[in-house]
């Protein structure tokens, strides 16, 4: 599988790379600043947001920019079906550069090849050596242009790979390496949940939401348009999918009566979001059937705190928890 492609298996992701980029000028500028070819130090940015907010689209833009400027891009995409497989995310990320492992110091080379399943593993994996091997490898990729590491759907990346990434992130501050991580807003991110800047991908503004609807093959009008704007609550994917569904079911331009039609894709995506919500929130209401818009999460960022990314102090080189690589080789 080529780097940057979809992981095989039951991915169940919301990587909507076909969504047009509308109303994300501030977020795009914030990300592109961190992948500029002339950077001389490390950058770590965590993109948070609900399903369909556009995190994957932004990460894809960053990867395209890095490649155009001659940089290497290492990419991993979390998969529910592989979340329990130790080092599955790390293997996906390093596949394009497996041929370069030979340049590593012998002990690091041996440890990394073992956890990636390339050599026989004798005994438990040495977490320190695995982390150092990845740090050395990524640092060596800084020529001729700084590398970019992209992790999407990090809520489904296996814990062993997350431990390695957090180990590397805490020690690459003097290296021109950028790490961009996309994760569901309500999901835990062990090792990377504190000490790094976060960029919240919140709902689109009303003006941007209208522009996005205008770009659809059959832009909704009248009462139907008003209802789509209300029920989508600024979620780009919801706006696009609801516009398509209403256009298909009401090609004559008539208004939609009753609940808006929901595509299978949209229903599946927002149903998946429920697994990250508290149990009390997941419990269905007792008042009987209600519309989809009320039972599903209202928007990708219902608890949006600020339009500006929060800035947190960077950890020191020795900060963070001891990495735990519990899976055996």
Protein backbone atom coordinates (compact mmCIF):
# COMPACT_ATOMS: atom_id res chain seq x y z
CA UNK A 1 0.00 0.00 0.00
CA UNK A 2 1.41 3.36 -0.95
CA UNK A 3 2.01 5.85 1.83
CA UNK A 4 -0.93 8.15 2.32
CA UNK A 5 -3.43 5.58 1.12
CA UNK A 6 -6.21 3.99 3.09
CA UNK A 7 -5.41 1.25 5.50
CA UNK A 8 -6.92 -2.04 4.60
CA UNK A 9 -9.64 -3.58 6.67
CA UNK A 10 -12.63 -2.16 8.45
CA UNK A 11 -11.48 1.44 8.33
CA UNK A 12 -14.84 3.09 9.07
CA UNK A 13 -13.21 6.50 8.83
CA UNK A 14 -14.66 9.87 7.90
CA UNK A 15 -11.80 10.88 5.62
CA UNK A 16 -13.83 12.99 3.22
CA UNK A 17 -11.07 14.15 0.92
CA UNK A 18 -13.64 15.04 -1.73
CA UNK A 19 -15.17 17.77 0.43
CA UNK A 20 -14.48 21.25 -0.96
CA UNK A 21 -12.45 23.49 1.32
CA UNK A 22 -14.76 26.36 2.28
CA UNK A 23 -14.54 28.61 5.31
CA UNK A 24 -11.29 27.12 6.62
CA UNK A 25 -8.90 29.92 5.65
CA UNK A 26 -7.68 30.52 9.21
CA UNK A 27 -7.15 26.84 9.95
CA UNK A 28 -5.40 26.27 6.62
CA UNK A 29 -2.99 29.15 7.23
CA UNK A 30 -2.23 27.88 10.73
CA UNK A 31 -1.36 24.43 9.39
CA UNK A 32 0.59 25.58 6.34
CA UNK A 33 2.79 27.74 8.54
CA UNK A 34 3.96 24.59 10.24
CA UNK A 35 4.87 22.72 7.06
CA UNK A 36 6.85 25.53 5.42
CA UNK A 37 10.06 24.25 3.82
CA UNK A 38 12.24 26.80 5.64
CA UNK A 39 11.35 25.65 9.16
CA UNK A 40 14.30 24.86 11.40
CA UNK A 41 12.63 23.36 14.48
CA UNK A 42 9.96 20.81 15.27
CA UNK A 43 6.23 21.45 15.24
CA UNK A 44 3.48 19.37 16.83
CA UNK A 45 -0.15 20.25 16.20
CA UNK A 46 -3.22 18.26 17.23
CA UNK A 47 -6.32 18.82 15.09
CA UNK A 48 -9.50 18.07 17.01
CA UNK A 49 -13.07 18.05 15.84
CA UNK A 50 -16.13 15.91 15.36
CA UNK A 51 -16.84 13.56 12.46
CA UNK A 52 -17.18 15.35 9.14
CA UNK A 53 -15.56 18.59 10.34
CA UNK A 54 -12.81 18.43 7.71
CA UNK A 55 -9.73 17.33 9.66
CA UNK A 56 -8.71 14.82 7.01
CA UNK A 57 -9.08 17.37 4.23
CA UNK A 58 -6.78 19.77 6.06
CA UNK A 59 -4.23 17.04 6.74
CA UNK A 60 -4.30 16.07 3.07
CA UNK A 61 -3.64 19.67 2.05
CA UNK A 62 -0.63 19.76 4.35
CA UNK A 63 0.72 16.50 2.94
CA UNK A 64 0.33 17.76 -0.63
CA UNK A 65 2.16 20.98 0.27
CA UNK A 66 5.06 19.09 1.86
CA UNK A 67 5.43 16.80 -1.15
CA UNK A 68 5.41 19.73 -3.59
CA UNK A 69 8.27 21.28 -1.65
CA UNK A 70 10.33 18.09 -1.80
CA UNK A 71 9.69 16.83 1.73
CA UNK A 72 9.05 13.24 2.74
CA UNK A 73 5.61 12.45 4.12
CA UNK A 74 5.05 9.57 6.52
CA UNK A 75 1.38 8.91 7.09
CA UNK A 76 -0.73 6.57 9.18
CA UNK A 77 -4.51 6.34 9.36
CA UNK A 78 -6.14 4.70 12.35
CA UNK A 79 -8.41 1.73 11.79
CA UNK A 80 -10.84 0.19 14.25
CA UNK A 81 -9.95 -3.27 12.98
CA UNK A 82 -6.25 -2.70 13.76
CA UNK A 83 -6.56 -0.74 17.00
CA UNK A 84 -5.68 -3.86 19.02
CA UNK A 85 -2.64 -4.80 16.89
CA UNK A 86 0.58 -3.60 18.46
CA UNK A 87 2.66 -1.32 16.20
CA UNK A 88 0.18 -1.55 13.31
CA UNK A 89 0.10 2.25 13.01
CA UNK A 90 3.89 2.48 13.16
CA UNK A 91 4.23 -0.15 10.44
CA UNK A 92 1.83 1.74 8.20
CA UNK A 93 3.70 4.99 8.78
CA UNK A 94 7.15 3.54 8.07
CA UNK A 95 6.33 1.32 5.08
CA UNK A 96 7.65 3.82 2.50
CA UNK A 97 11.05 3.96 4.26
CA UNK A 98 11.57 0.36 5.34
CA UNK A 99 14.43 0.14 2.86
CA UNK A 100 16.30 2.81 4.81
CA UNK A 101 16.36 1.00 8.14
CA UNK A 102 19.83 -0.26 7.36
CA UNK A 103 21.29 3.17 8.18
CA UNK A 104 20.23 2.87 11.83
CA UNK A 105 22.66 1.94 14.62
CA UNK A 106 22.71 -1.86 15.03
CA UNK A 107 20.71 -2.12 18.26
CA UNK A 108 18.07 0.35 17.06
CA UNK A 109 17.91 -1.43 13.71
CA UNK A 110 17.33 -4.79 15.39
CA UNK A 111 14.67 -3.48 17.78
CA UNK A 112 12.68 -1.68 15.11
CA UNK A 113 12.74 -4.53 12.62
CA UNK A 114 11.57 -6.90 15.34
CA UNK A 115 8.48 -4.92 16.37
CA UNK A 116 7.59 -4.37 12.72
CA UNK A 117 7.58 -8.12 12.18
CA UNK A 118 10.55 -8.07 9.81
CA UNK A 119 12.84 -10.13 12.05
CA UNK A 120 12.39 -12.64 14.81
CA UNK A 121 11.76 -11.04 18.18
CA UNK A 122 13.50 -12.55 21.20
CA UNK A 123 11.96 -11.37 24.44
CA UNK A 124 9.89 -8.25 25.12
CA UNK A 125 10.46 -5.24 22.85
CA UNK A 126 12.78 -2.54 24.18
CA UNK A 127 10.61 0.59 24.14
CA UNK A 128 13.55 2.96 24.46
CA UNK A 129 15.37 1.45 21.49
CA UNK A 130 12.24 1.42 19.32
CA UNK A 131 11.56 5.08 20.09
CA UNK A 132 15.17 6.06 19.46
CA UNK A 133 15.15 4.15 16.17
CA UNK A 134 12.11 6.06 14.90
CA UNK A 135 13.57 9.36 16.11
CA UNK A 136 16.85 8.66 14.31
CA UNK A 137 15.07 7.58 11.14
CA UNK A 138 12.79 10.63 11.00
CA UNK A 139 15.71 12.98 11.73
CA UNK A 140 17.74 11.43 8.90
CA UNK A 141 14.89 12.20 6.49
CA UNK A 142 15.32 15.97 7.02
CA UNK A 143 17.32 16.31 3.81
CA UNK A 144 16.73 17.82 1.32
CA UNK A 145 13.53 19.17 2.92
CA UNK A 146 11.96 18.80 6.38
CA UNK A 147 9.75 15.70 6.70
CA UNK A 148 6.10 15.67 7.70
CA UNK A 149 4.49 12.99 9.84
CA UNK A 150 0.69 12.81 9.55
CA UNK A 151 -1.52 10.68 11.77
CA UNK A 152 -5.22 10.70 10.97
CA UNK A 153 -8.05 9.10 12.94
CA UNK A 154 -5.64 8.83 15.85
CA UNK A 155 -8.45 7.62 18.11
CA UNK A 156 -8.00 4.25 16.37
CA UNK A 157 -4.20 4.10 16.35
CA UNK A 158 -2.92 1.25 18.51
CA UNK A 159 -1.47 2.22 21.89
CA UNK A 160 2.03 0.90 21.18
CA UNK A 161 2.34 3.16 18.12
CA UNK A 162 0.98 6.14 20.07
CA UNK A 163 3.59 5.55 22.76
CA UNK A 164 6.36 5.64 20.15
CA UNK A 165 4.96 8.81 18.56
CA UNK A 166 4.75 10.59 21.91
CA UNK A 167 8.30 9.48 22.73
CA UNK A 168 9.55 10.94 19.45
CA UNK A 169 7.49 14.14 19.79
CA UNK A 170 9.09 14.92 23.15
CA UNK A 171 12.60 14.58 21.76
CA UNK A 172 12.56 16.10 18.28
CA UNK A 173 12.40 19.77 19.32
CA UNK A 174 15.72 20.56 17.61
CA UNK A 175 14.79 18.71 14.42
CA UNK A 176 12.85 20.32 11.50
CA UNK A 177 10.10 17.70 11.72
CA UNK A 178 6.38 18.44 11.82
CA UNK A 179 3.87 16.08 13.40
CA UNK A 180 0.19 16.67 12.59
CA UNK A 181 -2.39 14.53 14.36
CA UNK A 182 -6.11 14.42 13.62
CA UNK A 183 -8.37 13.01 16.34
CA UNK A 184 -12.03 13.02 17.34
CA UNK A 185 -12.77 15.78 19.82
CA UNK A 186 -14.07 13.45 22.54
CA UNK A 187 -11.43 10.75 22.13
CA UNK A 188 -8.45 10.15 24.41
CA UNK A 189 -4.96 10.55 22.96
CA UNK A 190 -2.51 9.01 25.45
CA UNK A 191 0.91 10.63 25.43
CA UNK A 192 -0.17 13.48 23.18
CA UNK A 193 -3.15 14.80 25.13
CA UNK A 194 -1.20 17.41 27.10
CA UNK A 195 1.57 19.88 26.36
CA UNK A 196 0.93 20.44 22.66
CA UNK A 197 -0.95 23.04 20.68
CA UNK A 198 -4.45 22.12 19.59
CA UNK A 199 -6.39 23.48 16.67
CA UNK A 200 -10.10 22.94 17.04
CA UNK A 201 -11.93 22.44 13.76
CA UNK A 202 -15.31 23.82 14.73
CA UNK A 203 -18.55 24.44 12.82
CA UNK A 204 -18.55 26.59 9.70
CA UNK A 205 -19.92 30.11 9.98
CA UNK A 206 -23.34 30.79 8.47
CA UNK A 207 -21.75 32.58 5.53
CA UNK A 208 -19.35 29.70 4.83
CA UNK A 209 -22.13 27.12 5.19
CA UNK A 210 -24.17 28.97 2.58
CA UNK A 211 -21.17 29.13 0.24
CA UNK A 212 -20.68 25.39 0.60
CA UNK A 213 -24.33 24.73 -0.28
CA UNK A 214 -24.01 27.02 -3.31
CA UNK A 215 -21.17 24.82 -4.60
CA UNK A 216 -23.29 21.67 -4.63
CA UNK A 217 -24.52 20.25 -7.97
CA UNK A 218 -28.10 21.10 -6.97
CA UNK A 219 -28.00 23.86 -4.34
CA UNK A 220 -31.00 23.64 -2.00
CA UNK A 221 -33.38 26.58 -1.89
CA UNK A 222 -36.20 27.98 0.18
CA UNK A 223 -37.40 26.19 3.27
CA UNK A 224 -35.32 23.10 2.51
CA UNK A 225 -32.13 25.18 2.53
CA UNK A 226 -33.06 26.77 5.85
CA UNK A 227 -33.69 23.37 7.41
CA UNK A 228 -30.40 21.95 6.11
CA UNK A 229 -28.51 24.89 7.57
CA UNK A 230 -30.24 24.43 10.91
CA UNK A 231 -29.84 20.69 11.21
CA UNK A 232 -26.29 20.49 9.84
CA UNK A 233 -25.22 23.12 12.40
CA UNK A 234 -22.15 24.08 10.39
CA UNK A 235 -20.83 20.54 9.83
CA UNK A 236 -19.39 20.42 6.27
CA UNK A 237 -20.10 16.74 5.69
CA UNK A 238 -23.66 17.06 6.96
CA UNK A 239 -24.25 20.07 4.71
CA UNK A 240 -23.03 18.22 1.62
CA UNK A 241 -24.78 14.93 2.38
CA UNK A 242 -28.12 16.52 3.29
CA UNK A 243 -28.01 18.68 0.17
CA UNK A 244 -27.39 15.60 -1.98
CA UNK A 245 -30.08 13.56 -0.27
CA UNK A 246 -32.77 16.23 -0.59
CA UNK A 247 -31.83 16.88 -4.22
CA UNK A 248 -32.20 13.18 -5.03
CA UNK A 249 -35.52 12.72 -3.26
CA UNK A 250 -37.02 16.04 -4.34
CA UNK A 251 -35.65 16.65 -7.82
CA UNK A 252 -38.69 18.81 -8.63
CA UNK A 253 -37.47 21.45 -6.17
CA UNK A 254 -40.34 21.00 -3.72
CA UNK A 255 -39.78 21.50 -0.02
CA UNK A 256 -39.07 18.52 2.21
CA UNK A 257 -41.82 17.62 4.64
CA UNK A 258 -41.04 15.77 7.84
CA UNK A 259 -37.48 14.77 8.87
CA UNK A 260 -34.75 15.49 6.36
CA UNK A 261 -33.55 12.39 4.48
CA UNK A 262 -30.29 11.02 5.86
CA UNK A 263 -27.81 9.15 3.69
CA UNK A 264 -26.37 5.84 4.90
CA UNK A 265 -22.94 7.44 4.97
CA UNK A 266 -24.03 10.28 7.22
CA UNK A 267 -25.98 8.03 9.57
CA UNK A 268 -23.05 5.64 9.93
CA UNK A 269 -20.52 8.39 10.59
CA UNK A 270 -22.47 10.09 13.33
CA UNK A 271 -23.49 6.78 14.88
CA UNK A 272 -19.78 5.94 15.21
CA UNK A 273 -19.28 9.18 17.13
CA UNK A 274 -21.49 7.84 19.93
CA UNK A 275 -18.80 5.44 21.13
CA UNK A 276 -16.74 8.39 22.35
CA UNK A 277 -19.63 9.96 24.29
CA UNK A 278 -20.47 9.34 27.99
CA UNK A 279 -22.88 6.46 28.62
CA UNK A 280 -25.63 8.81 29.81
CA UNK A 281 -25.37 10.75 26.56
CA UNK A 282 -25.56 7.58 24.45
CA UNK A 283 -28.74 6.42 26.22
CA UNK A 284 -31.80 6.99 23.98
CA UNK A 285 -34.50 9.42 25.22
CA UNK A 286 -37.67 8.05 26.79
CA UNK A 287 -39.97 10.46 25.04
CA UNK A 288 -40.31 8.33 21.93
CA UNK A 289 -39.04 8.78 18.38
CA UNK A 290 -37.40 12.07 17.51
CA UNK A 291 -35.75 13.32 14.39
CA UNK A 292 -32.23 12.25 13.45
CA UNK A 293 -30.91 15.76 13.92
CA UNK A 294 -31.84 15.63 17.60
CA UNK A 295 -30.51 12.17 18.37
CA UNK A 296 -27.20 12.47 16.54
CA UNK A 297 -24.44 14.84 17.71
CA UNK A 298 -25.45 18.33 16.61
CA UNK A 299 -22.15 19.36 15.17
CA UNK A 300 -18.50 18.38 14.94
CA UNK A 301 -17.62 20.76 17.73
CA UNK A 302 -20.56 21.26 20.04
CA UNK A 303 -18.24 22.35 22.83
CA UNK A 304 -16.17 24.74 20.77
CA UNK A 305 -14.20 26.88 23.18
CA UNK A 306 -12.51 29.42 20.93
CA UNK A 307 -11.94 30.33 17.31
CA UNK A 308 -8.23 30.60 18.00
CA UNK A 309 -6.08 27.54 18.71
CA UNK A 310 -5.13 27.25 22.34
CA UNK A 311 -1.44 27.52 23.12
CA UNK A 312 0.03 25.29 25.78
CA UNK A 313 3.64 25.19 26.98
CA UNK A 314 5.81 22.67 25.17
CA UNK A 315 7.12 19.83 27.33
CA UNK A 316 10.81 19.55 28.07
CA UNK A 317 12.92 16.92 26.36
CA UNK A 318 12.52 14.61 29.36
CA UNK A 319 8.84 15.26 29.99
CA UNK A 320 6.03 12.77 29.57
CA UNK A 321 5.19 9.31 30.76
CA UNK A 322 7.39 6.29 30.31
CA UNK A 323 6.40 4.67 27.06
CA UNK A 324 4.58 1.40 27.53
CA UNK A 325 4.99 -1.14 24.76
CA UNK A 326 2.97 -3.96 26.22
CA UNK A 327 2.24 -5.94 23.02
CA UNK A 328 4.72 -8.77 22.48
CA UNK A 329 6.57 -9.19 19.20
